[in-house]
Each structure stands twice: as C-alpha cells, then as structure tokens.
Amino acid sequence: SEVENTFAEELENRDEVEFYIKLPASFKIETPLGTYNPDWALVFKNDKRLYLVAEPKSTNRLDELRENEQLKIMCGKKHLAAAGKANFVAPVTNLEDVSNQLAQS
C-alpha cells in the first residue's frame, strides 16, 4: 500500500533506525480473536529493545479502525507486554507516531 511504502521509505532514511524488517505472513501473534500479523519489526540505535509495528495506516487513531482490527491490536499489545519480548506499537501513520506511542507507554 502507499502508506506502507511511505513508512518503509521513512525507516530507510532516518538515522535513528538501526534495523527494520517487513515481517513475513508466517509471523503470527495468537489472540482470542485469531492470529494477528504485525507488519514491521524495528530497532532504534542505542536501544536494544525490539519494537513491533502493526498496521501503518492512514490514521493513528485506534478508534477509527474496524472493531475486529482494534481488538486484535489490543490483544497483541497485551500479549507482547505479558511476554516481555517486544513493544507493540499500532496503529501508526509514520515514524513520529511510533515515537509518540512509545513515550506514552
């Protein structure tokens, strides 16, 4: 999608991004509503934590997404928080949204 292409270009051109990868469709998070597939994984320079970014969208407001998508995002966030494996950021429109959501958590 155009939103994902723009997000990928931003990741490529930002110095603070150490590493990023588009996750394969086989990468799934189990939720009570079925599996959920985040779109991206990224690591910032000088930060050893892994961040999973789901659903670059034309909106960064969860309440503007379809209900099923909202619920899967909320489940994904809780699952990864409980596992302590990665931070889950969604939805986002750009890399600034990622930073803003991380600052709020």
PDB file of C-alpha atoms in Angstrom:
ATOM      1  CA  SER A   1       0.000   0.000   0.000  1.00  0.00           C
ATOM      2  CA  GLU A   2       1.039   3.617  -0.373  1.00  0.00           C
ATOM      3  CA  VAL A   3       1.024   4.072   3.421  1.00  0.00           C
ATOM      4  CA  GLU A   4       3.396   1.121   3.883  1.00  0.00           C
ATOM      5  CA  ASN A   5       5.674   2.293   1.069  1.00  0.00           C
ATOM      6  CA  THR A   6       5.923   5.736   2.649  1.00  0.00           C
ATOM      7  CA  PHE A   7       6.594   4.183   6.066  1.00  0.00           C
ATOM      8  CA  ALA A   8       9.367   1.978   4.601  1.00  0.00           C
ATOM      9  CA  GLU A   9      10.976   4.980   2.914  1.00  0.00           C
ATOM     10  CA  GLU A  10      10.914   6.859   6.211  1.00  0.00           C
ATOM     11  CA  LEU A  11      12.541   3.913   8.008  1.00  0.00           C
ATOM     12  CA  GLU A  12      15.228   3.762   5.348  1.00  0.00           C
ATOM     13  CA  ASN A  13      16.029   7.453   5.565  1.00  0.00           C
ATOM     14  CA  ARG A  14      16.018   8.034   9.341  1.00  0.00           C
ATOM     15  CA  ASP A  15      19.370   7.880  11.120  1.00  0.00           C
ATOM     16  CA  GLU A  16      17.859   6.762  14.438  1.00  0.00           C
ATOM     17  CA  VAL A  17      16.652   3.478  12.911  1.00  0.00           C
ATOM     18  CA  GLU A  18      19.337   0.797  13.263  1.00  0.00           C
ATOM     19  CA  PHE A  19      17.431  -2.104  11.726  1.00  0.00           C
ATOM     20  CA  TYR A  20      13.995  -2.836  10.307  1.00  0.00           C
ATOM     21  CA  ILE A  21      12.324  -5.708   8.536  1.00  0.00           C
ATOM     22  CA  LYS A  22       8.948  -6.355   6.948  1.00  0.00           C
ATOM     23  CA  LEU A  23       7.657  -9.380   8.853  1.00  0.00           C
ATOM     24  CA  PRO A  24       6.576 -12.411   6.832  1.00  0.00           C
ATOM     25  CA  ALA A  25       2.961 -13.530   6.831  1.00  0.00           C
ATOM     26  CA  SER A  26       4.046 -16.572   8.844  1.00  0.00           C
ATOM     27  CA  PHE A  27       4.904 -14.374  11.865  1.00  0.00           C
ATOM     28  CA  LYS A  28       1.758 -14.510  13.962  1.00  0.00           C
ATOM     29  CA  ILE A  29       0.612 -13.430  17.414  1.00  0.00           C
ATOM     30  CA  GLU A  30      -2.126 -15.584  18.876  1.00  0.00           C
ATOM     31  CA  THR A  31      -5.167 -13.673  20.151  1.00  0.00           C
ATOM     32  CA  PRO A  32      -8.611 -14.819  21.321  1.00  0.00           C
ATOM     33  CA  LEU A  33      -9.890 -13.447  18.002  1.00  0.00           C
ATOM     34  CA  GLY A  34      -7.476 -15.430  15.854  1.00  0.00           C
ATOM     35  CA  THR A  35      -3.942 -14.752  14.746  1.00  0.00           C
ATOM     36  CA  TYR A  36      -2.571 -11.288  14.144  1.00  0.00           C
ATOM     37  CA  ASN A  37       0.341 -10.441  11.867  1.00  0.00           C
ATOM     38  CA  PRO A  38       2.293  -7.252  12.683  1.00  0.00           C
ATOM     39  CA  ASP A  39       3.773  -5.586   9.627  1.00  0.00           C
ATOM     40  CA  TRP A  40       7.226  -4.457  10.773  1.00  0.00           C
ATOM     41  CA  ALA A  41       9.936  -5.064  13.371  1.00  0.00           C
ATOM     42  CA  LEU A  42      12.452  -2.364  14.114  1.00  0.00           C
ATOM     43  CA  VAL A  43      15.331  -1.452  16.425  1.00  0.00           C
ATOM     44  CA  PHE A  44      16.483   2.079  17.141  1.00  0.00           C
ATOM     45  CA  LYS A  45      20.176   2.972  17.508  1.00  0.00           C
ATOM     46  CA  ASN A  46      21.415   2.849  21.115  1.00  0.00           C
ATOM     47  CA  ASP A  47      18.328   0.860  22.100  1.00  0.00           C
ATOM     48  CA  LYS A  48      18.439  -2.914  22.413  1.00  0.00           C
ATOM     49  CA  ARG A  49      14.665  -3.389  22.563  1.00  0.00           C
ATOM     50  CA  LEU A  50      12.705  -4.769  19.648  1.00  0.00           C
ATOM     51  CA  TYR A  51       9.627  -2.890  18.522  1.00  0.00           C
ATOM     52  CA  LEU A  52       6.851  -4.466  16.518  1.00  0.00           C
ATOM     53  CA  VAL A  53       4.844  -2.046  14.456  1.00  0.00           C
ATOM     54  CA  ALA A  54       1.470  -3.147  13.241  1.00  0.00           C
ATOM     55  CA  GLU A  55      -0.640  -1.641  10.581  1.00  0.00           C
ATOM     56  CA  PRO A  56       0.818   1.513   9.171  1.00  0.00           C
ATOM     57  CA  LYS A  57      -2.478   3.167   8.278  1.00  0.00           C
ATOM     58  CA  SER A  58      -3.811   6.464   7.084  1.00  0.00           C
ATOM     59  CA  THR A  59      -4.831   7.078  10.725  1.00  0.00           C
ATOM     60  CA  ASN A  60      -3.040   6.691  14.039  1.00  0.00           C
ATOM     61  CA  ARG A  61      -6.318   6.534  15.948  1.00  0.00           C
ATOM     62  CA  LEU A  62      -7.309   3.084  17.123  1.00  0.00           C
ATOM     63  CA  ASP A  63     -10.976   4.069  17.340  1.00  0.00           C
ATOM     64  CA  GLU A  64     -11.039   4.810  13.594  1.00  0.00           C
ATOM     65  CA  LEU A  65     -10.212   1.192  12.675  1.00  0.00           C
ATOM     66  CA  ARG A  66     -12.664  -1.670  12.242  1.00  0.00           C
ATOM     67  CA  GLU A  67     -13.697  -3.186  15.580  1.00  0.00           C
ATOM     68  CA  ASN A  68     -12.084  -6.573  14.854  1.00  0.00           C
ATOM     69  CA  GLU A  69      -8.804  -4.847  13.978  1.00  0.00           C
ATOM     70  CA  GLN A  70      -8.973  -2.721  17.142  1.00  0.00           C
ATOM     71  CA  LEU A  71      -9.457  -5.802  19.291  1.00  0.00           C
ATOM     72  CA  LYS A  72      -6.607  -7.729  17.652  1.00  0.00           C
ATOM     73  CA  ILE A  73      -4.261  -4.771  18.162  1.00  0.00           C
ATOM     74  CA  MET A  74      -5.240  -4.517  21.834  1.00  0.00           C
ATOM     75  CA  CYS A  75      -4.735  -8.283  22.279  1.00  0.00           C
ATOM     76  CA  GLY A  76      -1.361  -8.140  20.518  1.00  0.00           C
ATOM     77  CA  LYS A  77      -0.182  -5.331  22.806  1.00  0.00           C
ATOM     78  CA  LYS A  78      -1.223  -7.229  25.940  1.00  0.00           C
ATOM     79  CA  HIS A  79       0.288 -10.493  24.715  1.00  0.00           C
ATOM     80  CA  LEU A  80       3.686  -8.980  23.996  1.00  0.00           C
ATOM     81  CA  ALA A  81       3.658  -6.895  27.193  1.00  0.00           C
ATOM     82  CA  ALA A  82       2.996 -10.046  29.241  1.00  0.00           C
ATOM     83  CA  ALA A  83       5.729 -11.957  27.423  1.00  0.00           C
ATOM     84  CA  GLY A  84       8.176  -9.078  27.880  1.00  0.00           C
ATOM     85  CA  LYS A  85       9.604  -9.779  24.434  1.00  0.00           C
ATOM     86  CA  ALA A  86       8.844  -6.658  22.433  1.00  0.00           C
ATOM     87  CA  ASN A  87       6.936  -3.415  22.429  1.00  0.00           C
ATOM     88  CA  PHE A  88       3.916  -3.317  20.149  1.00  0.00           C
ATOM     89  CA  VAL A  89       3.006  -0.022  18.512  1.00  0.00           C
ATOM     90  CA  ALA A  90      -0.162   0.374  16.466  1.00  0.00           C
ATOM     91  CA  PRO A  91      -1.724   1.944  14.510  1.00  0.00           C
ATOM     92  CA  VAL A  92       0.780   4.406  13.078  1.00  0.00           C
ATOM     93  CA  THR A  93       0.974   6.688  10.082  1.00  0.00           C
ATOM     94  CA  ASN A  94       4.698   7.459  10.336  1.00  0.00           C
ATOM     95  CA  LEU A  95       7.799   7.022  12.494  1.00  0.00           C
ATOM     96  CA  GLU A  96       6.857  10.012  14.655  1.00  0.00           C
ATOM     97  CA  ASP A  97       3.697   8.128  15.696  1.00  0.00           C
ATOM     98  CA  VAL A  98       5.928   5.246  16.809  1.00  0.00           C
ATOM     99  CA  SER A  99       7.979   7.608  18.992  1.00  0.00           C
ATOM    100  CA  ASN A 100       4.865   9.275  20.405  1.00  0.00           C
ATOM    101  CA  GLN A 101       3.235   5.975  21.334  1.00  0.00           C
ATOM    102  CA  LEU A 102       6.437   4.739  22.952  1.00  0.00           C
ATOM    103  CA  ALA A 103       6.678   7.929  25.011  1.00  0.00           C
ATOM    104  CA  GLN A 104       3.111   7.376  26.269  1.00  0.00           C
ATOM    105  CA  SER A 105       3.751   3.777  27.347  1.00  0.00           C
TER     106      SER A 105
END
